[in-house]
Amino acid sequence: MGDIKVFISSVQREFACERRLLCDYIRTDSLLGRFFVPFIFEDMPASEVSAQKAYLAQAAESHIYLGIFGTQYGYEDSEGVSPTEREYDTAKAHFVHRLVYTLRTESKREPKEQVFVKKVEQELVRRSFTTYEELRTAVYNSLIDYLEQKEFIRKAPFDAAAHPVATYDDIDPERVRTFINRAKEKRNFPLTFADGMEKIFSGIHVLTDDGRLTNSALLLFAKDPQRFFRTSEVRCAQFYGTKVEKPIRNYQVFAGSLFEMIDKAVGFVMSRIDARVGTRDHSADAPVDYELPESAVAEAIANAVAHRDYTSNASVQVMLFRDRVEIWNPGRLPDGFTVQKLREMHSSEPTNPVIAHPLFLAGYIEHLGTGTTDLIAACEQYGLQTPEFYQAEDFRTVIYRKTKVSDPDEKVTNSSEKVTNLDKKVTNLGGKVTKHGGKGDKMRLTAKQQKVLEFCNEMPRTAQEILDMLGVKNQTKTRQQYTTKLVMMGMLRPTTTASHDPNRKYITSHGERDD
């Protein structure tokens, strides 16, 4: 049952039957009964307090005052005021939401009742009725309107619904600027930051028709999205074996905007899987070949963030096992979709279409329904087992790693520079890098590498900023030493997936929450 108290008021003798029927209707209706608790005088238990005082106290404590007015004014107290008008005035004085329904009749109202009704008409919009059926329908519509106004229920999808209290002061301009730059690069987005926040938000459809900020605007661009949506986060865990069991090798909770959560979660996976550093035969920078296709990992995580159920108390989860990566999101496939359909070309029917559009503009997802087929193709081109999809209480994507993966307890030797912790060693032979940079690892670092980790601890930094801080030249060798190597060791991670972006930033990898 709900806890929104509805105080039903009328002249006792005139609408006694209607009040009882209406009370029973609200209590037993499958929707209204979930939210509202109706109250009528007849249900009040015996008390030493006078009936009038007790009834006025109930009116003051209610969330909704529901008045039914007819032709009679009713009993008058010593000051010539009826209990019905006292109840109305009490509800008004305590700022109770008021709903009033007047009988449509050819009979003349009593003079005081006529004055009372005119007073009410000047203060709020009333509805009229002739029969009980009309009254019941009018009350139902009014209560549904109340639920929508208070955001208990929504006609619009979650991401398209207006947030009741958010303003532009809650929006981070830098997050908007970053999005504009990326959308221009990826999709040739026509607007610029100079066009202003309202025009930009209108252009990407994150405003309601009357110009209010939607939930999607906050998830994408708020200074603190988790203040509005606490479970909008991605939980990432790395396990030693192939099952969910303790000890957990590394665990992080990523918050921030949807864009940032995707970038951070992808960085979590890519910085903890095997990678091979190639030669510089064709480029000044040595290429890094990851064990898994970065595009597939990014697609799976972006889909989970874009299509999750944001009304759920659960979060997106990314779990890295020795033999696979699992991405879970609280949500279900659209009606008519099956996991088999995801393996074929299909239409695009995003769960959160308003959220999906900015993610598409920024290059995180595709609009054409090719995301999952591209994911499958990328993995198969890598020679990996075909990814799998599962729909149960949550939706799950499984990307399989190569059959032979690095043993986290294996001891190996680094031919160029020995890096050890308490009982493990990292090997770099023939360009193959196997890293074990979990939370408990204590790798031997140079003084400058330690300085890099301290420099990147509070906020992400570009490679140029890192090298400037160290006072060294921007050369391939120095970038390898102070960014790539630390990424391979799992101690530094990129905040974006664009590996060739000169503005790519790096942040120290922690074992706990990263906002």
XYZ file of C-alpha atoms in Angstrom, residues 194-420:
227
model
C 29.201 29.323 -28.275
C 25.640 28.477 -29.384
C 24.663 28.218 -25.734
C 23.504 25.441 -23.465
C 19.791 25.663 -24.274
C 20.293 25.473 -28.040
C 22.752 22.584 -27.700
C 20.442 20.627 -25.390
C 17.480 21.283 -27.650
C 19.542 20.078 -30.628
C 20.333 16.746 -28.959
C 16.776 16.410 -27.546
C 17.610 16.317 -23.828
C 14.995 18.972 -22.987
C 11.254 18.523 -22.589
C 8.833 20.338 -24.881
C 8.520 23.124 -22.310
C 12.315 23.475 -21.980
C 12.981 21.595 -18.732
C 16.042 19.412 -18.187
C 15.378 15.708 -18.653
C 16.893 12.899 -16.610
C 19.153 12.133 -19.569
C 20.630 15.664 -19.501
C 21.719 15.084 -15.901
C 23.124 11.605 -16.515
C 25.171 12.954 -19.416
C 26.231 16.420 -18.274
C 25.529 17.084 -14.566
C 28.333 18.188 -12.278
C 27.404 15.309 -9.979
C 25.049 12.862 -11.757
C 25.115 10.483 -8.788
C 23.500 13.145 -6.588
C 20.378 12.661 -8.694
C 20.777 8.975 -9.628
C 22.795 7.133 -7.004
C 22.991 3.812 -8.838
C 24.207 5.360 -12.095
C 27.645 3.794 -11.813
C 29.707 0.966 -13.242
C 31.166 -1.595 -10.843
C 34.275 -3.312 -12.163
C 35.916 -6.357 -10.598
C 38.890 -8.506 -11.602
C 38.983 -12.071 -10.283
C 41.946 -14.411 -10.039
C 40.116 -17.388 -11.500
C 37.004 -18.204 -13.527
C 34.412 -17.765 -10.763
C 33.100 -14.959 -8.588
C 34.998 -15.624 -5.414
C 37.202 -13.856 -2.903
C 39.810 -12.546 -2.749
C 38.935 -10.075 -5.494
C 42.082 -9.029 -7.275
C 40.923 -5.526 -8.139
C 37.649 -3.706 -7.558
C 36.639 -0.221 -8.644
C 33.379 1.724 -8.803
C 33.257 4.337 -11.545
C 30.903 7.305 -11.335
C 30.647 10.590 -13.229
C 28.871 11.188 -16.533
C 27.806 8.308 -18.780
C 30.668 9.143 -21.162
C 33.228 9.044 -18.350
C 31.901 5.800 -16.890
C 32.213 4.083 -20.258
C 35.764 5.358 -20.766
C 36.844 4.365 -17.267
C 35.293 0.900 -17.436
C 36.875 0.198 -20.837
C 40.206 1.406 -19.442
C 39.787 -0.938 -16.480
C 39.499 -3.970 -18.766
C 42.107 -2.972 -21.347
C 44.747 -2.137 -18.726
C 44.354 -5.554 -17.079
C 44.425 -7.940 -20.010
C 47.477 -9.217 -21.865
C 48.986 -6.921 -24.470
C 51.847 -7.094 -26.945
C 53.984 -4.051 -27.711
C 55.130 -4.199 -31.340
C 58.024 -2.588 -33.156
C 58.363 0.951 -34.501
C 59.031 -0.143 -38.088
C 56.132 1.851 -39.542
C 55.480 4.530 -36.941
C 57.210 6.649 -34.320
C 54.962 5.032 -31.715
C 55.167 1.323 -31.025
C 51.712 -0.245 -31.555
C 50.039 -2.079 -28.703
C 48.057 -5.192 -29.622
C 45.633 -6.139 -26.906
C 44.460 -9.664 -26.176
C 40.854 -8.548 -26.795
C 39.573 -6.167 -29.479
C 39.107 -2.822 -27.779
C 36.159 -2.028 -30.044
C 34.263 -5.092 -28.790
C 34.891 -4.303 -25.123
C 33.866 -0.671 -25.676
C 30.717 -1.697 -27.582
C 29.577 -4.104 -24.856
C 30.141 -1.615 -22.042
C 28.595 1.309 -23.943
C 25.525 -0.809 -24.732
C 25.157 -1.761 -21.062
C 25.293 1.882 -19.971
C 23.009 3.081 -22.784
C 20.314 0.398 -22.484
C 20.165 -0.284 -18.741
C 17.049 0.281 -16.635
C 17.817 3.482 -14.724
C 14.861 2.988 -12.392
C 16.544 -0.140 -11.017
C 18.580 -0.050 -7.805
C 21.203 -2.257 -9.468
C 24.263 -1.006 -11.354
C 26.139 -2.029 -14.488
C 28.776 -4.636 -13.621
C 31.949 -5.503 -15.536
C 33.666 -8.697 -14.360
C 37.060 -9.740 -15.667
C 37.848 -13.437 -15.259
C 40.866 -15.415 -16.457
C 38.906 -16.807 -19.392
C 36.280 -14.143 -20.176
C 34.787 -10.694 -19.576
C 31.147 -10.452 -18.479
C 29.162 -7.218 -18.746
C 25.865 -7.158 -16.865
C 23.200 -4.477 -16.919
C 19.845 -4.234 -15.124
C 17.385 -4.294 -17.976
C 15.616 -6.348 -20.610
C 15.608 -6.587 -24.383
C 12.810 -4.668 -26.165
C 9.603 -6.578 -26.848
C 10.027 -8.890 -29.817
C 13.826 -9.063 -29.465
C 15.670 -12.264 -28.629
C 19.344 -12.985 -27.987
C 19.373 -14.810 -31.335
C 18.175 -11.648 -33.087
C 21.191 -9.788 -31.677
C 23.445 -12.054 -33.749
C 21.761 -10.900 -36.957
C 21.193 -7.530 -38.609
C 18.319 -5.905 -36.740
C 16.596 -2.584 -36.233
C 17.813 -0.212 -33.541
C 15.337 0.064 -30.667
C 17.212 1.594 -27.724
C 15.718 1.260 -24.262
C 16.664 4.875 -23.574
C 16.385 6.665 -26.937
C 17.135 10.127 -25.523
C 20.341 8.856 -23.876
C 21.274 6.845 -26.964
C 21.316 9.854 -29.301
C 24.155 11.820 -27.600
C 26.110 8.573 -27.143
C 25.737 7.989 -30.885
C 26.858 11.540 -31.700
C 29.948 11.078 -29.534
C 30.788 7.801 -31.283
C 30.076 5.439 -28.404
C 27.247 3.450 -30.029
C 25.678 2.944 -33.460
C 22.093 3.801 -34.458
C 21.740 1.177 -37.178
C 21.479 -1.944 -35.044
C 24.983 -3.084 -36.043
C 26.572 -2.820 -32.599
C 26.239 -6.441 -31.512
C 27.071 -7.855 -34.954
C 30.171 -5.635 -35.080
C 31.112 -6.894 -31.615
C 30.810 -10.503 -32.766
C 32.784 -9.845 -35.949
C 35.603 -8.099 -34.075
C 36.018 -11.034 -31.686
C 35.908 -13.644 -34.442
C 38.523 -11.717 -36.458
C 40.752 -11.956 -33.380
C 40.308 -15.721 -33.447
C 38.237 -15.687 -30.296
C 35.204 -17.760 -29.401
C 31.951 -16.120 -30.536
C 30.579 -13.820 -27.801
C 27.344 -14.853 -26.135
C 24.299 -12.957 -24.874
C 21.964 -13.972 -22.069
C 18.644 -12.545 -20.883
C 17.432 -13.462 -17.415
C 16.701 -10.990 -14.634
C 19.569 -8.930 -16.088
C 21.072 -8.761 -19.557
C 24.568 -10.202 -19.920
C 27.244 -10.082 -22.626
C 30.150 -12.541 -22.452
C 33.369 -11.910 -24.384
C 35.776 -14.838 -24.243
C 39.500 -14.405 -23.800
C 42.033 -16.656 -25.510
C 42.079 -20.229 -24.219
C 45.538 -19.808 -22.733
C 45.643 -16.750 -20.521
C 48.294 -15.590 -18.114
C 48.386 -17.340 -14.763
C 48.285 -14.659 -12.057
C 50.519 -16.809 -9.850
C 53.067 -17.555 -12.564
C 56.623 -16.316 -11.960
C 58.389 -14.952 -15.030
C 61.406 -12.810 -15.859
C 61.739 -9.414 -17.540
C 64.722 -9.505 -19.917
C 65.264 -5.736 -19.952
C 64.173 -4.560 -16.524
C 63.201 -6.830 -13.647
C 59.980 -5.701 -11.982
C 58.979 -7.600 -8.854
